[in-house]
PDB file of C-alpha atoms in Angstrom:
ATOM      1  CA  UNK A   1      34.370  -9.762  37.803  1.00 48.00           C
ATOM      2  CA  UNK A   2      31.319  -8.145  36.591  1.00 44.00           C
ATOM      3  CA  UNK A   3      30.978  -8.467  32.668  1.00 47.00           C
ATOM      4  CA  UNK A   4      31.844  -5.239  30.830  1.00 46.00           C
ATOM      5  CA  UNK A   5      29.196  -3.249  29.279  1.00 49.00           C
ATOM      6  CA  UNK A   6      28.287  -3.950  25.459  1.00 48.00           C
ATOM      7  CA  UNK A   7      29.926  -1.058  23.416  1.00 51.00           C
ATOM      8  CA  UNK A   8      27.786   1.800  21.305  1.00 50.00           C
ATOM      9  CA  UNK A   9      27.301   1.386  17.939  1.00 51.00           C
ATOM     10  CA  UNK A  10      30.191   2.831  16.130  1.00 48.00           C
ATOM     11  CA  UNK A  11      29.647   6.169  14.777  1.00 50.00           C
ATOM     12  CA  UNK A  12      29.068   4.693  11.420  1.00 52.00           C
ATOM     13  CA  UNK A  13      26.806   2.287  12.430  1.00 50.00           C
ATOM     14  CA  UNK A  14      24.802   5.473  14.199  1.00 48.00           C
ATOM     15  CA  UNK A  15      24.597   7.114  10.809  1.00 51.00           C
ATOM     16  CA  UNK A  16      23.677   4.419   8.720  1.00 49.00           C
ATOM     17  CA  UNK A  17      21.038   3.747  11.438  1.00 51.00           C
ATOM     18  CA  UNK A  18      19.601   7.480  10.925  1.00 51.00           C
ATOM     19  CA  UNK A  19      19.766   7.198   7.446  1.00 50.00           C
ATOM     20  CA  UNK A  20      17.586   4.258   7.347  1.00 57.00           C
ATOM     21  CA  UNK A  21      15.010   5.950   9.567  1.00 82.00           C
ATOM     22  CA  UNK A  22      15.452   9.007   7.216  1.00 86.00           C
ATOM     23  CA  UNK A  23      14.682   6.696   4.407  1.00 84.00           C
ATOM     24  CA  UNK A  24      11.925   5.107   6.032  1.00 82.00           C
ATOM     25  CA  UNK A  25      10.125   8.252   6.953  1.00 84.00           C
ATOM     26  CA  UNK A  26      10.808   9.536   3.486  1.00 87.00           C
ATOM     27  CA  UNK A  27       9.017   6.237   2.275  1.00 85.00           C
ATOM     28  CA  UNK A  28       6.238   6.558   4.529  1.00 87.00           C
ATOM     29  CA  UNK A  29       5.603  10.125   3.941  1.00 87.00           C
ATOM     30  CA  UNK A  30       5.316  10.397   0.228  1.00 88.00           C
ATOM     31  CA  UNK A  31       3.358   7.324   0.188  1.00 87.00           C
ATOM     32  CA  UNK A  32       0.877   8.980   2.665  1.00 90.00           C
ATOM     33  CA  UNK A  33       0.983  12.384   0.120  1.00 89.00           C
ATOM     34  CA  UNK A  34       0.046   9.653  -2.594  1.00 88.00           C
ATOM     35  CA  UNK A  35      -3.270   8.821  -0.305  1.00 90.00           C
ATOM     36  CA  UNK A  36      -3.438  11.929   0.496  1.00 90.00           C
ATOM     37  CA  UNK A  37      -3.452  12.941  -3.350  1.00 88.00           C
ATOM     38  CA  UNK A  38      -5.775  10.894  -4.636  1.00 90.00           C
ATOM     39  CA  UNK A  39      -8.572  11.276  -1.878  1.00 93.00           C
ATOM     40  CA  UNK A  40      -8.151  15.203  -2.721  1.00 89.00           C
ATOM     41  CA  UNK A  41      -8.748  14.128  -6.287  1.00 88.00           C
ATOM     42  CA  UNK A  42     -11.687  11.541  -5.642  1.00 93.00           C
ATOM     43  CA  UNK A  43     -13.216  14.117  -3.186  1.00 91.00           C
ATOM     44  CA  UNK A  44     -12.821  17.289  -4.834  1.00 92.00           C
ATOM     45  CA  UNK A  45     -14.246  16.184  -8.209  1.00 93.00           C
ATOM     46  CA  UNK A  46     -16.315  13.501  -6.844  1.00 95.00           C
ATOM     47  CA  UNK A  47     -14.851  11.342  -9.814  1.00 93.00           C
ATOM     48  CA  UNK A  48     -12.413   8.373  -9.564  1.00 93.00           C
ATOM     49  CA  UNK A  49     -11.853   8.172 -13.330  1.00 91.00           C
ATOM     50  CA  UNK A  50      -8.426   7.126 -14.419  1.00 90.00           C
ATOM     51  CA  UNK A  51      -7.949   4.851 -10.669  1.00 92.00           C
ATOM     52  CA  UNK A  52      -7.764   1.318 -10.902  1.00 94.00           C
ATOM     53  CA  UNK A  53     -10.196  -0.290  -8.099  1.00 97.00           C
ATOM     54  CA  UNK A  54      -7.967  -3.650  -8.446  1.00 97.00           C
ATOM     55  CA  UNK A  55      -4.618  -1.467  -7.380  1.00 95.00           C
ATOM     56  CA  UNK A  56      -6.555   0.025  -4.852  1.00 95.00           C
ATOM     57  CA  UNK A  57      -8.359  -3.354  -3.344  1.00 97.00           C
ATOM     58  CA  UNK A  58      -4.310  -4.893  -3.831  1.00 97.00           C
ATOM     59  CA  UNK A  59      -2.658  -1.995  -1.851  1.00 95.00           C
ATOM     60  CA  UNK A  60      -5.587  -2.922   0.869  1.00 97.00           C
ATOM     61  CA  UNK A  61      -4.293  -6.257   1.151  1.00 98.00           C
ATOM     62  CA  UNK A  62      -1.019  -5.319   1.223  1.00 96.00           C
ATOM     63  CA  UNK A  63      -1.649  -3.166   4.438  1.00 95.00           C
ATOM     64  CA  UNK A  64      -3.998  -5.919   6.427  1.00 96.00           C
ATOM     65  CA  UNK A  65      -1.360  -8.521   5.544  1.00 96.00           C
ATOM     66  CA  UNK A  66       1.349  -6.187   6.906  1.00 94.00           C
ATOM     67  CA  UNK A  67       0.011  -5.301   9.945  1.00 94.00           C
ATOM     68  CA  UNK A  68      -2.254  -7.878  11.012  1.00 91.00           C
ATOM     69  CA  UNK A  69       0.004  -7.682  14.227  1.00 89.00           C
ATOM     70  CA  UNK A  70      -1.628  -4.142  14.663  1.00 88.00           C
ATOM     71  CA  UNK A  71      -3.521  -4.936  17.884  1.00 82.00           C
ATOM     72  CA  UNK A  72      -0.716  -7.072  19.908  1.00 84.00           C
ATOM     73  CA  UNK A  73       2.330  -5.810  18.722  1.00 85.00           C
ATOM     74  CA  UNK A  74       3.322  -1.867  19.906  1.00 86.00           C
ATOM     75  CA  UNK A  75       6.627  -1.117  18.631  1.00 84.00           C
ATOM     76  CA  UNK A  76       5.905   3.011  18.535  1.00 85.00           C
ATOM     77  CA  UNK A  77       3.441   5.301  18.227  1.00 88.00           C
ATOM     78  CA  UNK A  78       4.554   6.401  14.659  1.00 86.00           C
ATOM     79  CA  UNK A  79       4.469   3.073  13.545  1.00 87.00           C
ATOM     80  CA  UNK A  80       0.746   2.450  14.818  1.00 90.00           C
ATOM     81  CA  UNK A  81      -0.706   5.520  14.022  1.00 91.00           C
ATOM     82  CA  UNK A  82       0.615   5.115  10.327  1.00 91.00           C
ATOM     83  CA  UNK A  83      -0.752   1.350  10.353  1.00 92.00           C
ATOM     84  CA  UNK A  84      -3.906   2.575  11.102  1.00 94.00           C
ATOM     85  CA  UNK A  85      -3.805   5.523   8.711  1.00 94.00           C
ATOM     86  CA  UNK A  86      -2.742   3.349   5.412  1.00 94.00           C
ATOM     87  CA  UNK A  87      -5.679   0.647   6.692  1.00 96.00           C
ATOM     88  CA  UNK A  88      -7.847   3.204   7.060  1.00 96.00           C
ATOM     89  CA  UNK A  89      -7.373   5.389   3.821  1.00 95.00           C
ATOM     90  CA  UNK A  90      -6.988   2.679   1.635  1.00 95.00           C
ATOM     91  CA  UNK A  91     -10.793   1.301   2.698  1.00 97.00           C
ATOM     92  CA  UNK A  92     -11.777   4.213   2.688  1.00 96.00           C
ATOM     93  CA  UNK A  93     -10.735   5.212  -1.462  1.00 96.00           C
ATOM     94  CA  UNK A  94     -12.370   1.362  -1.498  1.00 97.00           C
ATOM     95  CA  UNK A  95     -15.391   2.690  -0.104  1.00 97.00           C
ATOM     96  CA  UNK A  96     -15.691   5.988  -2.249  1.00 95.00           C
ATOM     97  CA  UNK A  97     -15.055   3.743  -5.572  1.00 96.00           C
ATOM     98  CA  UNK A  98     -17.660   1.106  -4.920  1.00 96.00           C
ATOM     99  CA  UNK A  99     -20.344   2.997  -2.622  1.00 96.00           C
ATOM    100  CA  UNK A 100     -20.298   6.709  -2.905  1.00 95.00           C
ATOM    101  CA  UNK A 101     -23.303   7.734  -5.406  1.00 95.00           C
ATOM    102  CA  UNK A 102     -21.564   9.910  -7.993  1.00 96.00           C
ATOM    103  CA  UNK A 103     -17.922   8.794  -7.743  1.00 96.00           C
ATOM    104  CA  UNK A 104     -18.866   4.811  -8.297  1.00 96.00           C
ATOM    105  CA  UNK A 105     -20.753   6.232 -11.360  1.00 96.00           C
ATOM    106  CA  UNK A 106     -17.260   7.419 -12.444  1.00 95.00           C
ATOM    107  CA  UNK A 107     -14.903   3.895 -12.102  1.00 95.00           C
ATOM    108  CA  UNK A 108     -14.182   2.731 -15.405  1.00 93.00           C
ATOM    109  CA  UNK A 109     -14.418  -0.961 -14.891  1.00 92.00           C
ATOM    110  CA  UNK A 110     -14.448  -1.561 -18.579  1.00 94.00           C
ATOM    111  CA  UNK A 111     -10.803  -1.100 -18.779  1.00 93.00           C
ATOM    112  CA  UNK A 112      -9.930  -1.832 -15.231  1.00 94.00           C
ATOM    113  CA  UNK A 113      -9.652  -5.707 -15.809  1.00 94.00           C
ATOM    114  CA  UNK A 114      -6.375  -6.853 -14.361  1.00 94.00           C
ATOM    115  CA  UNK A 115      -6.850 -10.033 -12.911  1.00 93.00           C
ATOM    116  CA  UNK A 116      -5.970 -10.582  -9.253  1.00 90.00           C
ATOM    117  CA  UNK A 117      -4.859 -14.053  -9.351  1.00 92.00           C
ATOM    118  CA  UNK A 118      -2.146 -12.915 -11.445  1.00 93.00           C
ATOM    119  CA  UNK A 119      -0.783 -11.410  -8.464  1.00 95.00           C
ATOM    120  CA  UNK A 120      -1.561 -12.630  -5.702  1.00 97.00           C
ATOM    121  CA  UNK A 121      -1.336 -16.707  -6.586  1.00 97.00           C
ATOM    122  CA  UNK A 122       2.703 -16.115  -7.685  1.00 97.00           C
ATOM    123  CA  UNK A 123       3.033 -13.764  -4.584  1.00 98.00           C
ATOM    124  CA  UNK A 124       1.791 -15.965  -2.109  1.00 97.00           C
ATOM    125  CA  UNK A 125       3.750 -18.651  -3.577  1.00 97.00           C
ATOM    126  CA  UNK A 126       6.682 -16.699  -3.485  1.00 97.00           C
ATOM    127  CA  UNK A 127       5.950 -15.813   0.359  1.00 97.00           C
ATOM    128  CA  UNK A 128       5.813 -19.290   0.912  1.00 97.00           C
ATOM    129  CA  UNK A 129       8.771 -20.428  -0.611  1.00 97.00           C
ATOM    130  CA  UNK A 130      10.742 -17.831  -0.240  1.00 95.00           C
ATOM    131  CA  UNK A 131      10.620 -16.009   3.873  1.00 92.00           C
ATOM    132  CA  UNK A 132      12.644 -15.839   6.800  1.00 92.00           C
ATOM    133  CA  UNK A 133      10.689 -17.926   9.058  1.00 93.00           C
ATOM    134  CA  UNK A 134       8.099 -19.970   8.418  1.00 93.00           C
ATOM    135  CA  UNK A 135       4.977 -18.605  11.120  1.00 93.00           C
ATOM    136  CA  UNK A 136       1.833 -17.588   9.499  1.00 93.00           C
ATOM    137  CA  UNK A 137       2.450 -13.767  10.410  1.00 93.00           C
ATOM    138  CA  UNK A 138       6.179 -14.655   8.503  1.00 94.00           C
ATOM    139  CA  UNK A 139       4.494 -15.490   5.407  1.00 96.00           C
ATOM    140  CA  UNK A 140       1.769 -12.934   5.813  1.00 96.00           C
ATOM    141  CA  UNK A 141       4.216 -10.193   6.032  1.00 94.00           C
ATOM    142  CA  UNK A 142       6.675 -11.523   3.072  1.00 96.00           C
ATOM    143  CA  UNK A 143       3.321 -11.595   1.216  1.00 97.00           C
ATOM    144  CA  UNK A 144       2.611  -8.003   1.822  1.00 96.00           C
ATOM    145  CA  UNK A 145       6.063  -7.308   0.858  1.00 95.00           C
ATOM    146  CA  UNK A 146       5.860  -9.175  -2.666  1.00 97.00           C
ATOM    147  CA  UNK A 147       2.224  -8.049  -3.381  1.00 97.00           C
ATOM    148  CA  UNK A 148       3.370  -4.198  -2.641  1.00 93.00           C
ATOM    149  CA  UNK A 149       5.984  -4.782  -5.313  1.00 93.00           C
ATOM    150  CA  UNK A 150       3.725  -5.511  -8.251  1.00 95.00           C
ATOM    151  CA  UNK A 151      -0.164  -3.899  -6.661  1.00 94.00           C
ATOM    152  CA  UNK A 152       0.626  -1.064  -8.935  1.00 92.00           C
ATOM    153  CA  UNK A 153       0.804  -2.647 -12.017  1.00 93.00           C
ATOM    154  CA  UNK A 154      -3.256  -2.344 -12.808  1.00 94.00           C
ATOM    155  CA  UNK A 155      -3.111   1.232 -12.356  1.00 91.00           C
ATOM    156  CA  UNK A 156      -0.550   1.033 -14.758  1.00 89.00           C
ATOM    157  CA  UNK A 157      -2.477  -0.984 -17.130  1.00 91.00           C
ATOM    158  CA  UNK A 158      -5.613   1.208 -16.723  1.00 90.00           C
ATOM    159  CA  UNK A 159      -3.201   4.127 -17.606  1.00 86.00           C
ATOM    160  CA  UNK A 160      -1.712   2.887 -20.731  1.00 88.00           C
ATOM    161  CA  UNK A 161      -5.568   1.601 -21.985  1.00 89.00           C
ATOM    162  CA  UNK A 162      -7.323   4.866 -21.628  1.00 84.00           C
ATOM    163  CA  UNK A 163      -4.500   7.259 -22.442  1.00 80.00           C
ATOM    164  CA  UNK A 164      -5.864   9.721 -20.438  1.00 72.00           C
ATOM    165  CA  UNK A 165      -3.930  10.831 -17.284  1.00 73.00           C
ATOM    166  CA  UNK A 166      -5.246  14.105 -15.452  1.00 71.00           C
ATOM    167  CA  UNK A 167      -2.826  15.736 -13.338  1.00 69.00           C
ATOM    168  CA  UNK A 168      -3.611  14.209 -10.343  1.00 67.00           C
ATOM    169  CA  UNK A 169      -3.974  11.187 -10.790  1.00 69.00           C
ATOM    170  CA  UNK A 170      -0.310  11.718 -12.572  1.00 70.00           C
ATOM    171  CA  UNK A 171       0.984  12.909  -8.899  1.00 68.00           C
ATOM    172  CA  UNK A 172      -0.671  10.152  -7.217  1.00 72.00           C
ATOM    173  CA  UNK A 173       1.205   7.477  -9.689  1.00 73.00           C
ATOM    174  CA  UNK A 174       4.364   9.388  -9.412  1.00 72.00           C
ATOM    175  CA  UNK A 175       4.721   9.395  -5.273  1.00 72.00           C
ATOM    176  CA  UNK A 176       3.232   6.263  -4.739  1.00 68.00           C
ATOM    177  CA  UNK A 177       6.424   5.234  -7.052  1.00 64.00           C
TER     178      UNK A 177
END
């Protein structure tokens, strides 16, 4: 006899299985307004005062560690295209912050002094303790996972020293949370 065919996901396995995707897109859409957001603000005013460089240079990590599979691992074109775009935006708010002639001019590195090693030294610990396999791109992505959790935390800092939070850069804090 011929084996029988695996049964469909239960109808509540269906909907908890579109509500994650509806979650996920939610996710990676107001994250991608938060880019979005703060490259309007950096652009339009040609000023990144009130961004922290460190959160910026942490989210960048973040995204390379995440998707260092980018090039040999097609799961959809949604989830490429939006690897590319967070690598991409991210280096490129990098770029306007420590190149771009009147916006680097703005950074306030004064009060921007978070210390990486902070984070990343109990993260990667963490992401080597603590995964679900233990292959380099394992680790790699737990690390991206931890980091993400706490790369906000100098933009936080940076907020609470200078007291001084333009709308904007209030938006871009409040979607990228």
């Amino acid at each position: 006899p011929s084996p029988s065919p695996s049964p469909s996901p239960s109808p509540p396995a269906r909907s908890f299985a579109c509500a994650m995707n509806i979650f996920r897109v939610s996710g990676d859409v107001l994250h991608l307004l938060s880019i979005l957001v703060l490259l309007l603000k950096i652009h339009a005013t040609k000023s990144c005062a009130g961004i922290s460089l460190k959160t910026q240079e942490l989210y960048f990590l973040v995204f390379v560690t995440r998707y260092v599979d980018l090039f040999w691992n097609f799961s959809s074109l949604y989830n490429t295209i939006f690897k590319i775009v967070y690598i991409g935006t991210s280096a490129m708010i990098i770029w306007y912050m420590r190149r771009h002639r009147a916006v680097k001019q703005t950074y306030d590195k004064d009060h921007d002094t978070f210390r990486y090693f902070f984070i990343i030294i109990p993260c990667s610990a963490l992401a080597l303790l603590v995964n679900s396999q233990f292959t380099v791109f394992e680790v790699l992505w737990t690390f991206s996972i931890y980091l993400e959790a706490v790369a906000i935390l100098p933009q936080l800092i940076l907020l609470q020293r200078t007291k001084n939070v333009d709308n904007l850069t209030g938006n871009y804090v409040f979607l990228l949370g």
